[in-house]
Backbone as JSON Lines, residues from 0, in Angstrom:
{"i":0,"aa":"V","n":[30.57,21.96,-12.63],"ca":[29.66,21.46,-13.45],"c":[30.18,20.92,-15.15]}
{"i":1,"aa":"N","n":[29.26,20.27,-15.05],"ca":[29.28,19.01,-16.36],"c":[27.72,19.54,-16.42]}
{"i":2,"aa":"D","n":[27.61,20.55,-18.01],"ca":[26.4,21.17,-18.18],"c":[25.47,19.54,-18.39]}
{"i":3,"aa":"G","n":[23.7,19.46,-17.91],"ca":[23.29,19.07,-17.72],"c":[23.53,17.58,-16.89]}
{"i":4,"aa":"Q","n":[24.4,17.45,-16.61],"ca":[25.3,15.9,-16.16],"c":[25.4,15.91,-14.35]}
{"i":5,"aa":"H","n":[26.11,16.67,-14.24],"ca":[26.47,16.5,-13.58],"c":[26.43,17.51,-12.14]}
{"i":6,"aa":"L","n":[27.3,18.14,-11.0],"ca":[27.14,19.49,-10.44],"c":[28.05,18.79,-9.13]}
{"i":7,"aa":"A","n":[28.94,19.86,-8.48],"ca":[29.75,19.76,-7.41],"c":[29.64,20.87,-7.15]}
{"i":8,"aa":"Y","n":[29.46,20.71,-5.77],"ca":[29.69,21.88,-4.86],"c":[30.32,21.64,-3.6]}
{"i":9,"aa":"T","n":[31.14,23.0,-2.73],"ca":[31.67,22.72,-1.86],"c":[30.87,23.69,-0.13]}
{"i":10,"aa":"M","n":[29.71,23.12,0.22],"ca":[29.38,23.54,1.15],"c":[30.94,24.74,2.38]}
{"i":11,"aa":"A","n":[29.83,26.03,2.71],"ca":[30.97,26.98,3.3],"c":[31.54,25.98,4.71]}
{"i":12,"aa":"D","n":[30.69,24.94,5.04],"ca":[31.98,24.97,5.61],"c":[32.76,23.65,6.0]}
{"i":13,"aa":"G","n":[32.78,23.42,4.04],"ca":[33.79,22.64,3.24],"c":[33.36,21.26,3.26]}
{"i":14,"aa":"R","n":[32.23,20.69,3.67],"ca":[31.96,19.6,2.98],"c":[31.3,19.42,1.74]}
{"i":15,"aa":"Q","n":[31.32,18.59,0.59],"ca":[31.67,18.27,-0.57],"c":[30.16,17.66,-0.83]}
{"i":16,"aa":"V","n":[29.51,18.11,-1.71],"ca":[28.38,17.69,-2.63],"c":[28.61,17.68,-3.91]}
{"i":17,"aa":"S","n":[27.91,16.0,-4.22],"ca":[28.19,15.98,-5.73],"c":[26.78,15.47,-6.27]}
{"i":18,"aa":"I","n":[26.19,16.07,-7.12],"ca":[24.66,15.28,-7.52],"c":[25.18,15.22,-9.17]}
{"i":19,"aa":"D","n":[24.49,13.84,-9.93],"ca":[24.25,13.41,-10.79],"c":[22.75,13.86,-11.33]}
{"i":20,"aa":"F","n":[22.63,14.03,-13.36],"ca":[21.42,13.58,-13.27],"c":[21.13,12.46,-14.28]}
{"i":21,"aa":"S","n":[21.1,12.13,-14.46],"ca":[20.88,10.54,-16.06],"c":[19.68,10.55,-16.4]}
{"i":22,"aa":"T","n":[19.11,10.96,-17.44],"ca":[17.4,10.48,-18.32],"c":[17.58,8.86,-18.12]}
{"i":23,"aa":"E","n":[16.45,8.72,-17.85],"ca":[15.7,7.53,-17.46],"c":[14.09,7.46,-18.61]}
{"i":24,"aa":"G","n":[14.69,8.01,-20.26],"ca":[12.84,7.8,-20.46],"c":[12.94,9.16,-20.74]}
{"i":25,"aa":"N","n":[11.02,9.54,-20.21],"ca":[10.52,10.69,-19.75],"c":[11.19,11.25,-18.04]}
{"i":26,"aa":"K","n":[12.19,10.16,-17.72],"ca":[11.76,11.3,-15.95],"c":[13.8,11.5,-16.15]}
{"i":27,"aa":"T","n":[13.9,11.87,-14.56],"ca":[15.64,12.09,-14.92],"c":[15.62,11.56,-13.62]}
{"i":28,"aa":"R","n":[16.69,10.98,-13.59],"ca":[17.29,10.64,-12.09],"c":[18.18,11.51,-11.22]}
{"i":29,"aa":"V","n":[18.07,11.85,-10.24],"ca":[18.66,13.01,-9.8],"c":[19.18,12.14,-8.21]}
{"i":30,"aa":"T","n":[20.21,11.86,-8.78],"ca":[21.19,10.49,-7.51],"c":[22.36,12.06,-6.4]}
{"i":31,"aa":"E","n":[22.18,12.18,-5.66],"ca":[22.97,13.26,-4.9],"c":[23.65,12.24,-3.98]}
{"i":32,"aa":"I","n":[25.34,13.02,-3.61],"ca":[26.16,11.66,-2.34],"c":[26.43,13.67,-1.57]}
{"i":33,"aa":"F","n":[26.66,13.33,-0.48],"ca":[27.44,14.68,0.0],"c":[28.0,13.96,1.66]}
{"i":34,"aa":"D","n":[28.83,15.32,1.72],"ca":[29.76,14.81,2.89],"c":[28.68,14.89,4.38]}
{"i":35,"aa":"P","n":[28.62,13.85,4.92],"ca":[27.47,14.51,6.61],"c":[28.13,15.28,7.45]}
{"i":36,"aa":"E","n":[27.71,15.92,7.94],"ca":[28.24,16.81,9.52],"c":[27.79,16.14,10.62]}
{"i":37,"aa":"T","n":[29.02,16.4,11.54],"ca":[28.73,15.78,12.36],"c":[28.09,16.76,13.6]}
{"i":38,"aa":"M","n":[27.26,16.9,13.7],"ca":[26.52,17.1,14.62],"c":[25.23,16.83,15.0]}
{"i":39,"aa":"N","n":[24.67,15.85,13.52],"ca":[23.31,15.45,14.06],"c":[23.64,14.18,13.08]}
{"i":40,"aa":"P","n":[22.71,13.04,13.34],"ca":[22.42,12.04,13.08],"c":[22.67,11.88,11.56]}
{"i":41,"aa":"I","n":[23.39,10.67,10.96],"ca":[23.31,10.77,9.48],"c":[21.5,10.87,9.29]}
{"i":42,"aa":"E","n":[21.19,9.94,10.14],"ca":[19.27,9.44,9.27],"c":[18.9,10.96,8.93]}
{"i":43,"aa":"L","n":[19.29,11.97,9.65],"ca":[18.01,12.85,9.68],"c":[18.74,13.75,8.95]}
{"i":44,"aa":"Q","n":[20.53,13.47,8.73],"ca":[20.81,14.12,7.4],"c":[19.81,14.08,5.77]}
{"i":45,"aa":"K","n":[19.76,12.44,5.64],"ca":[19.65,11.84,4.66],"c":[17.97,12.54,4.81]}
{"i":46,"aa":"S","n":[17.14,12.76,5.75],"ca":[15.43,13.29,5.6],"c":[15.87,14.41,5.37]}
{"i":47,"aa":"G","n":[16.85,15.15,5.78],"ca":[17.16,16.44,5.22],"c":[17.31,16.74,4.11]}
{"i":48,"aa":"W","n":[18.0,15.88,3.21],"ca":[18.32,15.8,2.06],"c":[17.37,14.9,1.22]}
{"i":49,"aa":"Q","n":[16.91,14.31,1.11],"ca":[15.5,13.51,0.51],"c":[14.23,15.08,1.3]}
{"i":50,"aa":"A","n":[14.14,15.8,1.6],"ca":[13.67,17.06,1.5],"c":[13.4,18.14,0.55]}
{"i":51,"aa":"I","n":[14.62,18.01,0.3],"ca":[15.6,19.01,-1.05],"c":[14.64,18.67,-2.02]}
{"i":52,"aa":"L","n":[15.49,17.88,-1.97],"ca":[15.58,16.36,-3.21],"c":[13.64,16.27,-3.78]}
{"i":53,"aa":"D","n":[13.07,15.77,-2.53],"ca":[11.07,16.35,-3.2],"c":[11.21,17.47,-3.2]}
{"i":54,"aa":"H","n":[11.43,18.63,-2.45],"ca":[10.92,20.22,-3.09],"c":[11.71,19.77,-4.72]}
{"i":55,"aa":"F","n":[12.38,19.92,-5.09],"ca":[12.68,19.73,-6.08],"c":[12.27,19.17,-6.91]}
{"i":56,"aa":"K","n":[11.72,18.11,-6.54],"ca":[11.1,17.53,-7.53],"c":[9.38,17.94,-7.67]}
{"i":57,"aa":"K","n":[9.06,18.6,-6.84],"ca":[8.0,18.89,-7.08],"c":[7.84,20.37,-7.93]}
{"i":58,"aa":"H","n":[9.49,21.15,-7.22],"ca":[9.03,22.01,-8.6],"c":[8.79,22.08,-9.82]}
{"i":59,"aa":"T","n":[10.3,20.87,-10.12],"ca":[10.63,20.94,-11.73],"c":[8.94,20.02,-12.38]}
{"i":60,"aa":"E","n":[8.15,19.55,-11.44],"ca":[7.32,18.8,-12.0],"c":[6.43,19.31,-12.17]}
{"i":61,"aa":"S","n":[6.26,20.3,-11.76],"ca":[5.21,21.77,-12.26],"c":[5.38,22.84,-13.42]}
{"i":62,"aa":"H","n":[6.16,22.52,-13.53],"ca":[7.32,23.03,-14.67],"c":[7.29,23.03,-16.33]}
{"i":63,"aa":"Q","n":[7.64,22.99,-17.04],"ca":[8.56,22.18,-18.24],"c":[10.1,23.1,-18.24]}
{"i":64,"aa":"W","n":[10.94,21.62,-17.87],"ca":[12.17,21.61,-18.11],"c":[12.92,21.0,-18.71]}
{"i":65,"aa":"T","n":[13.69,21.38,-19.06],"ca":[15.32,20.19,-19.65],"c":[16.7,20.72,-18.96]}
{"i":66,"aa":"I","n":[17.43,19.44,-18.91],"ca":[18.34,19.5,-17.93],"c":[19.5,20.61,-18.52]}
{"i":67,"aa":"D","n":[19.37,21.37,-17.52],"ca":[20.3,22.56,-18.46],"c":[20.62,23.63,-16.66]}
{"i":68,"aa":"N","n":[21.0,24.44,-17.65],"ca":[21.75,25.66,-16.61],"c":[20.69,26.53,-15.32]}
{"i":69,"aa":"Q","n":[19.63,26.25,-16.15],"ca":[18.62,27.02,-15.92],"c":[17.7,26.01,-14.37]}
{"i":70,"aa":"L","n":[17.8,24.57,-14.61],"ca":[17.56,23.71,-13.64],"c":[18.45,23.23,-12.86]}
{"i":71,"aa":"I","n":[19.94,23.66,-12.73],"ca":[21.23,23.35,-11.76],"c":[20.38,24.89,-11.13]}
{"i":72,"aa":"T","n":[20.79,26.02,-11.61],"ca":[20.28,26.93,-10.77],"c":[19.03,27.29,-10.19]}
{"i":73,"aa":"T","n":[18.05,26.51,-10.37],"ca":[17.3,25.93,-9.07],"c":[17.49,25.09,-8.01]}
{"i":74,"aa":"L","n":[17.99,24.41,-8.8],"ca":[18.76,23.48,-7.42],"c":[19.48,23.77,-6.55]}
{"i":75,"aa":"F","n":[20.66,24.61,-7.09],"ca":[21.42,25.68,-6.21],"c":[20.27,26.04,-5.25]}
{"i":76,"aa":"T","n":[19.2,27.36,-5.76],"ca":[18.07,28.26,-5.17],"c":[17.73,27.31,-3.58]}
{"i":77,"aa":"I","n":[16.9,25.8,-4.38],"ca":[16.54,25.29,-3.02],"c":[17.46,24.94,-2.16]}
{"i":78,"aa":"V","n":[18.24,24.17,-2.75],"ca":[19.48,24.15,-1.62],"c":[20.19,25.04,-0.41]}
{"i":79,"aa":"E","n":[20.18,26.27,-1.34],"ca":[20.56,26.91,-0.31],"c":[19.48,27.85,-0.15]}
{"i":80,"aa":"T","n":[18.64,27.86,0.29],"ca":[17.16,27.84,0.64],"c":[17.13,26.7,2.54]}
{"i":81,"aa":"F","n":[17.96,25.99,2.46],"ca":[18.1,25.0,3.4],"c":[19.22,25.33,4.0]}
{"i":82,"aa":"F","n":[19.82,25.44,3.5],"ca":[21.68,24.93,4.21],"c":[22.59,26.53,3.75]}
{"i":83,"aa":"G","n":[21.46,27.52,3.48],"ca":[22.91,28.89,3.45],"c":[23.98,28.82,1.45]}
{"i":84,"aa":"K","n":[24.72,29.78,1.6],"ca":[25.84,29.62,0.69],"c":[26.62,28.94,0.35]}
{"i":85,"aa":"F","n":[27.48,28.71,-0.49],"ca":[27.98,27.52,-0.56],"c":[28.98,28.04,-1.63]}
{"i":86,"aa":"A","n":[30.53,27.42,-2.03],"ca":[30.92,27.74,-3.08],"c":[31.34,26.87,-3.8]}
{"i":87,"aa":"T","n":[30.83,26.96,-5.27],"ca":[30.63,26.16,-6.09],"c":[32.56,25.35,-6.73]}
{"i":88,"aa":"S","n":[32.44,24.25,-7.33],"ca":[33.47,23.67,-7.49],"c":[33.3,22.87,-8.38]}
């Protein structure tokens, strides 16, 4: 974790996820890169990850947030809801 800018973790199955936060005016761009799994088509996986980001966006827009550990913890909670526990790196 690079506070407010970068988050990387390893899911329980060993796949890597990297998330970058960048400020663009009064908005925050969230860029997520993930290792795909082999059981589902990549487009299905992309739509699943997009659903997570859409949920995160809706949640953050309903609150006053700054990019900090509380925001990152919220993202972890949302991801955990969809994918289960993971190890941080």
